[in-house]
């Protein structure tokens, strides 16, 4: 598919960290787990899984949240906005927060995880739901389906 209208620009709340996406996302996800609820202060987190090679970042960042060395949560050093999680699949991918995109109006999660911890009344719009994370063997078909059917910029 070539209709992603790349590149996309993004920034944090204060604008000190700028990001640029130059390659198509693999999947858009919502996570309802308790950790995401606490980290975002919202009902769930949104993630866009991107090839690390297609993700550029400029500005001062720092590691926060659980300080996991293998999959660090990366924040703006000044406004502390959660930007992305790196180290996905051994560093091949990053999970970026798509709400930071200059145009986030098209973003709809395709898969939702941890519906076992979902708050009552919350509807994410995802087509595929999992009680926890999808098992690794489901990712290839989810990624293939997202390439065909996933929401993209208008
Ligand atoms: Zn989560
Ligand atoms: Zn900032």
JSON list of C-alpha atoms and ligand atoms in Angstrom, two decimals:
[
{"chain": "A", "resi": 1, "resn": "UNK", "atom": "CA", "xyz": [0.00, 0.00, 0.00]},
{"chain": "A", "resi": 2, "resn": "UNK", "atom": "CA", "xyz": [1.35, 3.41, -0.85]},
{"chain": "A", "resi": 3, "resn": "UNK", "atom": "CA", "xyz": [-1.44, 5.64, 0.47]},
{"chain": "A", "resi": 4, "resn": "UNK", "atom": "CA", "xyz": [-0.03, 6.41, 3.92]},
{"chain": "A", "resi": 5, "resn": "UNK", "atom": "CA", "xyz": [0.86, 10.00, 2.87]},
{"chain": "A", "resi": 6, "resn": "UNK", "atom": "CA", "xyz": [4.27, 9.77, 4.50]},
{"chain": "A", "resi": 7, "resn": "UNK", "atom": "CA", "xyz": [6.31, 11.41, 5.93]},
{"chain": "A", "resi": 8, "resn": "UNK", "atom": "CA", "xyz": [4.45, 12.37, 9.11]},
{"chain": "A", "resi": 9, "resn": "UNK", "atom": "CA", "xyz": [5.67, 14.90, 11.64]},
{"chain": "A", "resi": 10, "resn": "UNK", "atom": "CA", "xyz": [4.97, 14.79, 15.34]},
{"chain": "A", "resi": 11, "resn": "UNK", "atom": "CA", "xyz": [5.98, 16.58, 18.50]},
{"chain": "A", "resi": 12, "resn": "UNK", "atom": "CA", "xyz": [5.51, 16.46, 22.25]},
{"chain": "A", "resi": 13, "resn": "UNK", "atom": "CA", "xyz": [3.21, 18.76, 24.18]},
{"chain": "A", "resi": 14, "resn": "UNK", "atom": "CA", "xyz": [5.88, 21.48, 24.63]},
{"chain": "A", "resi": 15, "resn": "UNK", "atom": "CA", "xyz": [7.30, 21.10, 21.11]},
{"chain": "A", "resi": 16, "resn": "UNK", "atom": "CA", "xyz": [10.93, 20.61, 22.20]},
{"chain": "A", "resi": 17, "resn": "UNK", "atom": "CA", "xyz": [11.04, 17.07, 20.79]},
{"chain": "A", "resi": 18, "resn": "UNK", "atom": "CA", "xyz": [10.23, 16.62, 17.12]},
{"chain": "A", "resi": 19, "resn": "UNK", "atom": "CA", "xyz": [9.66, 13.26, 15.45]},
{"chain": "A", "resi": 20, "resn": "UNK", "atom": "CA", "xyz": [9.37, 12.20, 11.84]},
{"chain": "A", "resi": 21, "resn": "UNK", "atom": "CA", "xyz": [7.91, 8.97, 10.47]},
{"chain": "A", "resi": 22, "resn": "UNK", "atom": "CA", "xyz": [9.13, 7.93, 7.02]},
{"chain": "A", "resi": 23, "resn": "UNK", "atom": "CA", "xyz": [7.99, 4.29, 6.78]},
{"chain": "A", "resi": 24, "resn": "UNK", "atom": "CA", "xyz": [4.52, 2.70, 6.99]},
{"chain": "A", "resi": 25, "resn": "UNK", "atom": "CA", "xyz": [3.28, 1.54, 10.39]},
{"chain": "A", "resi": 26, "resn": "UNK", "atom": "CA", "xyz": [2.85, -2.19, 10.97]},
{"chain": "A", "resi": 27, "resn": "UNK", "atom": "CA", "xyz": [-0.15, -1.98, 13.28]},
{"chain": "A", "resi": 28, "resn": "UNK", "atom": "CA", "xyz": [-2.10, 0.44, 15.48]},
{"chain": "A", "resi": 29, "resn": "UNK", "atom": "CA", "xyz": [-2.99, -0.80, 18.93]},
{"chain": "A", "resi": 30, "resn": "UNK", "atom": "CA", "xyz": [-4.84, 0.23, 22.07]},
{"chain": "A", "resi": 31, "resn": "UNK", "atom": "CA", "xyz": [-3.74, -1.25, 25.39]},
{"chain": "A", "resi": 32, "resn": "UNK", "atom": "CA", "xyz": [-6.14, -1.28, 28.30]},
{"chain": "A", "resi": 33, "resn": "UNK", "atom": "CA", "xyz": [-3.70, -2.71, 30.88]},
{"chain": "A", "resi": 34, "resn": "UNK", "atom": "CA", "xyz": [-3.43, -1.15, 34.32]},
{"chain": "A", "resi": 35, "resn": "UNK", "atom": "CA", "xyz": [0.13, 0.00, 33.55]},
{"chain": "A", "resi": 36, "resn": "UNK", "atom": "CA", "xyz": [-1.06, 1.96, 30.49]},
{"chain": "A", "resi": 37, "resn": "UNK", "atom": "CA", "xyz": [-3.94, 3.43, 32.50]},
{"chain": "A", "resi": 38, "resn": "UNK", "atom": "CA", "xyz": [-1.51, 4.69, 35.13]},
{"chain": "A", "resi": 39, "resn": "UNK", "atom": "CA", "xyz": [1.11, 5.88, 32.65]},
{"chain": "A", "resi": 40, "resn": "UNK", "atom": "CA", "xyz": [-1.31, 7.83, 30.44]},
{"chain": "A", "resi": 41, "resn": "UNK", "atom": "CA", "xyz": [-3.80, 8.90, 33.09]},
{"chain": "A", "resi": 42, "resn": "UNK", "atom": "CA", "xyz": [-6.40, 7.85, 30.52]},
{"chain": "A", "resi": 43, "resn": "UNK", "atom": "CA", "xyz": [-8.47, 4.74, 29.91]},
{"chain": "A", "resi": 44, "resn": "UNK", "atom": "CA", "xyz": [-5.91, 3.16, 27.53]},
{"chain": "A", "resi": 45, "resn": "UNK", "atom": "CA", "xyz": [-2.73, 3.88, 25.58]},
{"chain": "A", "resi": 46, "resn": "UNK", "atom": "CA", "xyz": [-2.46, 4.13, 21.79]},
{"chain": "A", "resi": 47, "resn": "UNK", "atom": "CA", "xyz": [0.54, 2.74, 19.91]},
{"chain": "A", "resi": 48, "resn": "UNK", "atom": "CA", "xyz": [1.67, 2.80, 16.34]},
{"chain": "A", "resi": 49, "resn": "UNK", "atom": "CA", "xyz": [4.29, 0.11, 15.69]},
{"chain": "A", "resi": 50, "resn": "UNK", "atom": "CA", "xyz": [6.90, 1.57, 13.33]},
{"chain": "A", "resi": 51, "resn": "UNK", "atom": "CA", "xyz": [10.14, 0.27, 11.82]},
{"chain": "A", "resi": 52, "resn": "UNK", "atom": "CA", "xyz": [12.98, 1.82, 13.84]},
{"chain": "A", "resi": 53, "resn": "UNK", "atom": "CA", "xyz": [14.68, 2.69, 10.55]},
{"chain": "A", "resi": 54, "resn": "UNK", "atom": "CA", "xyz": [11.70, 4.87, 9.61]},
{"chain": "A", "resi": 55, "resn": "UNK", "atom": "CA", "xyz": [11.56, 6.85, 12.86]},
{"chain": "A", "resi": 56, "resn": "UNK", "atom": "CA", "xyz": [13.64, 9.99, 13.40]},
{"chain": "A", "resi": 57, "resn": "UNK", "atom": "CA", "xyz": [13.77, 12.02, 16.59]},
{"chain": "A", "resi": 58, "resn": "UNK", "atom": "CA", "xyz": [15.32, 15.36, 17.46]},
{"chain": "A", "resi": 59, "resn": "UNK", "atom": "CA", "xyz": [15.48, 16.97, 20.91]},
{"chain": "A", "resi": 60, "resn": "UNK", "atom": "CA", "xyz": [16.35, 15.94, 24.43]},
{"chain": "A", "resi": 61, "resn": "UNK", "atom": "CA", "xyz": [14.67, 12.80, 25.76]},
{"chain": "A", "resi": 62, "resn": "UNK", "atom": "CA", "xyz": [14.91, 10.73, 28.91]},
{"chain": "A", "resi": 63, "resn": "UNK", "atom": "CA", "xyz": [13.91, 7.27, 30.12]},
{"chain": "A", "resi": 64, "resn": "UNK", "atom": "CA", "xyz": [11.02, 7.06, 32.57]},
{"chain": "A", "resi": 65, "resn": "UNK", "atom": "CA", "xyz": [8.16, 4.94, 33.91]},
{"chain": "A", "resi": 66, "resn": "UNK", "atom": "CA", "xyz": [9.43, 1.44, 34.76]},
{"chain": "A", "resi": 67, "resn": "UNK", "atom": "CA", "xyz": [13.02, 2.14, 33.55]},
{"chain": "A", "resi": 68, "resn": "UNK", "atom": "CA", "xyz": [13.09, -1.22, 31.77]},
{"chain": "A", "resi": 69, "resn": "UNK", "atom": "CA", "xyz": [16.47, -1.50, 30.03]},
{"chain": "A", "resi": 70, "resn": "UNK", "atom": "CA", "xyz": [15.20, -3.87, 27.33]},
{"chain": "A", "resi": 71, "resn": "UNK", "atom": "CA", "xyz": [12.10, -1.85, 26.30]},
{"chain": "A", "resi": 72, "resn": "UNK", "atom": "CA", "xyz": [12.59, 1.68, 27.62]},
{"chain": "A", "resi": 73, "resn": "UNK", "atom": "CA", "xyz": [9.75, 4.18, 27.80]},
{"chain": "A", "resi": 74, "resn": "UNK", "atom": "CA", "xyz": [11.08, 7.41, 26.27]},
{"chain": "A", "resi": 75, "resn": "UNK", "atom": "CA", "xyz": [9.83, 10.85, 27.38]},
{"chain": "A", "resi": 76, "resn": "UNK", "atom": "CA", "xyz": [10.49, 14.50, 26.54]},
{"chain": "A", "resi": 77, "resn": "UNK", "atom": "CA", "xyz": [13.11, 15.73, 29.01]},
{"chain": "A", "resi": 78, "resn": "UNK", "atom": "CA", "xyz": [11.21, 18.99, 29.59]},
{"chain": "A", "resi": 79, "resn": "UNK", "atom": "CA", "xyz": [7.43, 18.37, 29.45]},
{"chain": "A", "resi": 80, "resn": "UNK", "atom": "CA", "xyz": [7.70, 14.64, 30.34]},
{"chain": "A", "resi": 81, "resn": "UNK", "atom": "CA", "xyz": [5.30, 13.68, 27.59]},
{"chain": "A", "resi": 82, "resn": "UNK", "atom": "CA", "xyz": [5.44, 9.93, 26.83]},
{"chain": "A", "resi": 83, "resn": "UNK", "atom": "CA", "xyz": [6.73, 9.71, 23.25]},
{"chain": "A", "resi": 84, "resn": "UNK", "atom": "CA", "xyz": [7.48, 6.11, 22.38]},
{"chain": "A", "resi": 85, "resn": "UNK", "atom": "CA", "xyz": [8.74, 2.76, 23.63]},
{"chain": "A", "resi": 86, "resn": "UNK", "atom": "CA", "xyz": [11.86, 1.39, 21.95]},
{"chain": "A", "resi": 87, "resn": "UNK", "atom": "CA", "xyz": [13.41, -2.06, 21.81]},
{"chain": "A", "resi": 88, "resn": "UNK", "atom": "CA", "xyz": [10.35, -3.80, 20.37]},
{"chain": "A", "resi": 89, "resn": "UNK", "atom": "CA", "xyz": [11.24, -7.19, 18.79]},
{"chain": "A", "resi": 90, "resn": "UNK", "atom": "CA", "xyz": [14.89, -6.75, 19.73]},
{"chain": "A", "resi": 91, "resn": "UNK", "atom": "CA", "xyz": [15.03, -3.15, 18.47]},
{"chain": "A", "resi": 92, "resn": "UNK", "atom": "CA", "xyz": [13.47, -3.64, 15.04]},
{"chain": "A", "resi": 93, "resn": "UNK", "atom": "CA", "xyz": [10.43, -1.55, 15.96]},
{"chain": "A", "resi": 94, "resn": "UNK", "atom": "CA", "xyz": [9.32, 1.34, 18.15]},
{"chain": "A", "resi": 95, "resn": "UNK", "atom": "CA", "xyz": [5.83, 1.86, 19.56]},
{"chain": "A", "resi": 96, "resn": "UNK", "atom": "CA", "xyz": [5.09, 5.53, 19.05]},
{"chain": "A", "resi": 97, "resn": "UNK", "atom": "CA", "xyz": [2.16, 7.41, 20.61]},
{"chain": "A", "resi": 98, "resn": "UNK", "atom": "CA", "xyz": [0.14, 8.40, 17.53]},
{"chain": "A", "resi": 99, "resn": "UNK", "atom": "CA", "xyz": [-1.71, 11.16, 19.40]},
{"chain": "A", "resi": 100, "resn": "UNK", "atom": "CA", "xyz": [1.53, 13.18, 19.02]},
{"chain": "A", "resi": 101, "resn": "UNK", "atom": "CA", "xyz": [1.24, 13.30, 15.22]},
{"chain": "A", "resi": 102, "resn": "UNK", "atom": "CA", "xyz": [0.59, 16.74, 13.75]},
{"chain": "A", "resi": 103, "resn": "UNK", "atom": "CA", "xyz": [-2.49, 15.11, 12.20]},
{"chain": "A", "resi": 104, "resn": "UNK", "atom": "CA", "xyz": [-3.84, 12.42, 14.53]},
{"chain": "A", "resi": 105, "resn": "UNK", "atom": "CA", "xyz": [-7.41, 12.80, 13.28]},
{"chain": "A", "resi": 106, "resn": "UNK", "atom": "CA", "xyz": [-7.31, 9.54, 11.31]},
{"chain": "A", "resi": 107, "resn": "UNK", "atom": "CA", "xyz": [-5.92, 7.26, 14.05]},
{"chain": "A", "resi": 108, "resn": "UNK", "atom": "CA", "xyz": [-8.06, 4.24, 14.97]},
{"chain": "A", "resi": 109, "resn": "UNK", "atom": "CA", "xyz": [-6.60, 1.27, 16.84]},
{"chain": "A", "resi": 110, "resn": "UNK", "atom": "CA", "xyz": [-6.78, -1.98, 14.85]},
{"chain": "A", "resi": 111, "resn": "UNK", "atom": "CA", "xyz": [-6.03, -4.33, 17.73]},
{"chain": "A", "resi": 112, "resn": "UNK", "atom": "CA", "xyz": [-6.78, -3.89, 21.42]},
{"chain": "A", "resi": 113, "resn": "UNK", "atom": "CA", "xyz": [-4.93, -5.71, 24.18]},
{"chain": "A", "resi": 114, "resn": "UNK", "atom": "CA", "xyz": [-5.66, -6.42, 27.85]},
{"chain": "A", "resi": 115, "resn": "UNK", "atom": "CA", "xyz": [-9.42, -6.15, 27.53]},
{"chain": "A", "resi": 116, "resn": "UNK", "atom": "CA", "xyz": [-9.31, -8.18, 30.77]},
{"chain": "A", "resi": 117, "resn": "UNK", "atom": "CA", "xyz": [-8.34, -4.91, 32.52]},
{"chain": "A", "resi": 118, "resn": "UNK", "atom": "CA", "xyz": [-10.50, -2.55, 30.42]},
{"chain": "A", "resi": 119, "resn": "UNK", "atom": "CA", "xyz": [-12.49, 0.06, 32.30]},
{"chain": "A", "resi": 120, "resn": "UNK", "atom": "CA", "xyz": [-16.28, -0.28, 32.06]},
{"chain": "A", "resi": 121, "resn": "UNK", "atom": "CA", "xyz": [-17.88, 1.69, 29.26]},
{"chain": "A", "resi": 122, "resn": "UNK", "atom": "CA", "xyz": [-14.68, 2.15, 27.24]},
{"chain": "A", "resi": 123, "resn": "UNK", "atom": "CA", "xyz": [-14.87, 1.52, 23.48]},
{"chain": "A", "resi": 124, "resn": "UNK", "atom": "CA", "xyz": [-11.67, 1.82, 21.44]},
{"chain": "A", "resi": 125, "resn": "UNK", "atom": "CA", "xyz": [-12.96, 1.06, 17.94]},
{"chain": "A", "resi": 126, "resn": "UNK", "atom": "CA", "xyz": [-10.45, -1.80, 17.42]},
{"chain": "A", "resi": 127, "resn": "UNK", "atom": "CA", "xyz": [-11.49, -4.69, 15.14]},
{"chain": "A", "resi": 128, "resn": "UNK", "atom": "CA", "xyz": [-9.47, -7.35, 16.99]},
{"chain": "A", "resi": 129, "resn": "UNK", "atom": "CA", "xyz": [-9.55, -7.80, 20.76]},
{"chain": "A", "resi": 130, "resn": "UNK", "atom": "CA", "xyz": [-7.33, -9.85, 23.06]},
{"chain": "A", "resi": 131, "resn": "UNK", "atom": "CA", "xyz": [-7.72, -10.48, 26.80]},
{"chain": "A", "resi": 132, "resn": "UNK", "atom": "CA", "xyz": [-3.94, -9.97, 27.13]},
{"chain": "A", "resi": 133, "resn": "UNK", "atom": "CA", "xyz": [-1.35, -9.32, 24.40]},
{"chain": "A", "resi": 134, "resn": "UNK", "atom": "CA", "xyz": [-1.83, -11.10, 21.07]},
{"chain": "A", "resi": 135, "resn": "UNK", "atom": "CA", "xyz": [0.23, -14.32, 20.97]},
{"chain": "A", "resi": 136, "resn": "UNK", "atom": "CA", "xyz": [3.37, -13.93, 18.82]},
{"chain": "A", "resi": 137, "resn": "UNK", "atom": "CA", "xyz": [1.96, -16.25, 16.13]},
{"chain": "A", "resi": 138, "resn": "UNK", "atom": "CA", "xyz": [-0.98, -13.87, 15.54]},
{"chain": "A", "resi": 139, "resn": "UNK", "atom": "CA", "xyz": [1.16, -10.85, 14.64]},
{"chain": "A", "resi": 140, "resn": "UNK", "atom": "CA", "xyz": [1.88, -11.79, 11.00]},
{"chain": "A", "resi": 141, "resn": "UNK", "atom": "CA", "xyz": [-1.85, -12.04, 10.14]},
{"chain": "A", "resi": 142, "resn": "UNK", "atom": "CA", "xyz": [-2.70, -8.89, 12.14]},
{"chain": "A", "resi": 143, "resn": "UNK", "atom": "CA", "xyz": [0.06, -6.95, 10.35]},
{"chain": "A", "resi": 144, "resn": "UNK", "atom": "CA", "xyz": [-1.08, -8.24, 6.97]},
{"chain": "A", "resi": 145, "resn": "UNK", "atom": "CA", "xyz": [-4.71, -7.28, 7.71]},
{"chain": "A", "resi": 146, "resn": "UNK", "atom": "CA", "xyz": [-3.68, -3.84, 8.98]},
{"chain": "A", "resi": 147, "resn": "UNK", "atom": "CA", "xyz": [-1.76, -3.17, 5.74]},
{"chain": "A", "resi": 148, "resn": "UNK", "atom": "CA", "xyz": [-5.00, -3.83, 3.84]},
{"chain": "A", "resi": 149, "resn": "UNK", "atom": "CA", "xyz": [-7.69, -2.45, 6.15]},
{"chain": "A", "resi": 150, "resn": "UNK", "atom": "CA", "xyz": [-6.03, -0.25, 8.76]},
{"chain": "A", "resi": 151, "resn": "UNK", "atom": "CA", "xyz": [-7.16, 3.36, 9.12]},
{"chain": "A", "resi": 152, "resn": "UNK", "atom": "CA", "xyz": [-4.85, 5.83, 7.39]},
{"chain": "A", "resi": 153, "resn": "UNK", "atom": "CA", "xyz": [-4.69, 9.57, 6.74]},
{"chain": "A", "resi": 154, "resn": "UNK", "atom": "CA", "xyz": [-7.65, 10.88, 4.75]},
{"chain": "B", "resi": 1, "resn": "LIG", "atom": "ZN1", "xyz": [-0.64, -1.61, 28.38]},
{"chain": "B", "resi": 2, "resn": "LIG", "atom": "ZN1", "xyz": [8.15, 18.29, 25.52]}
]
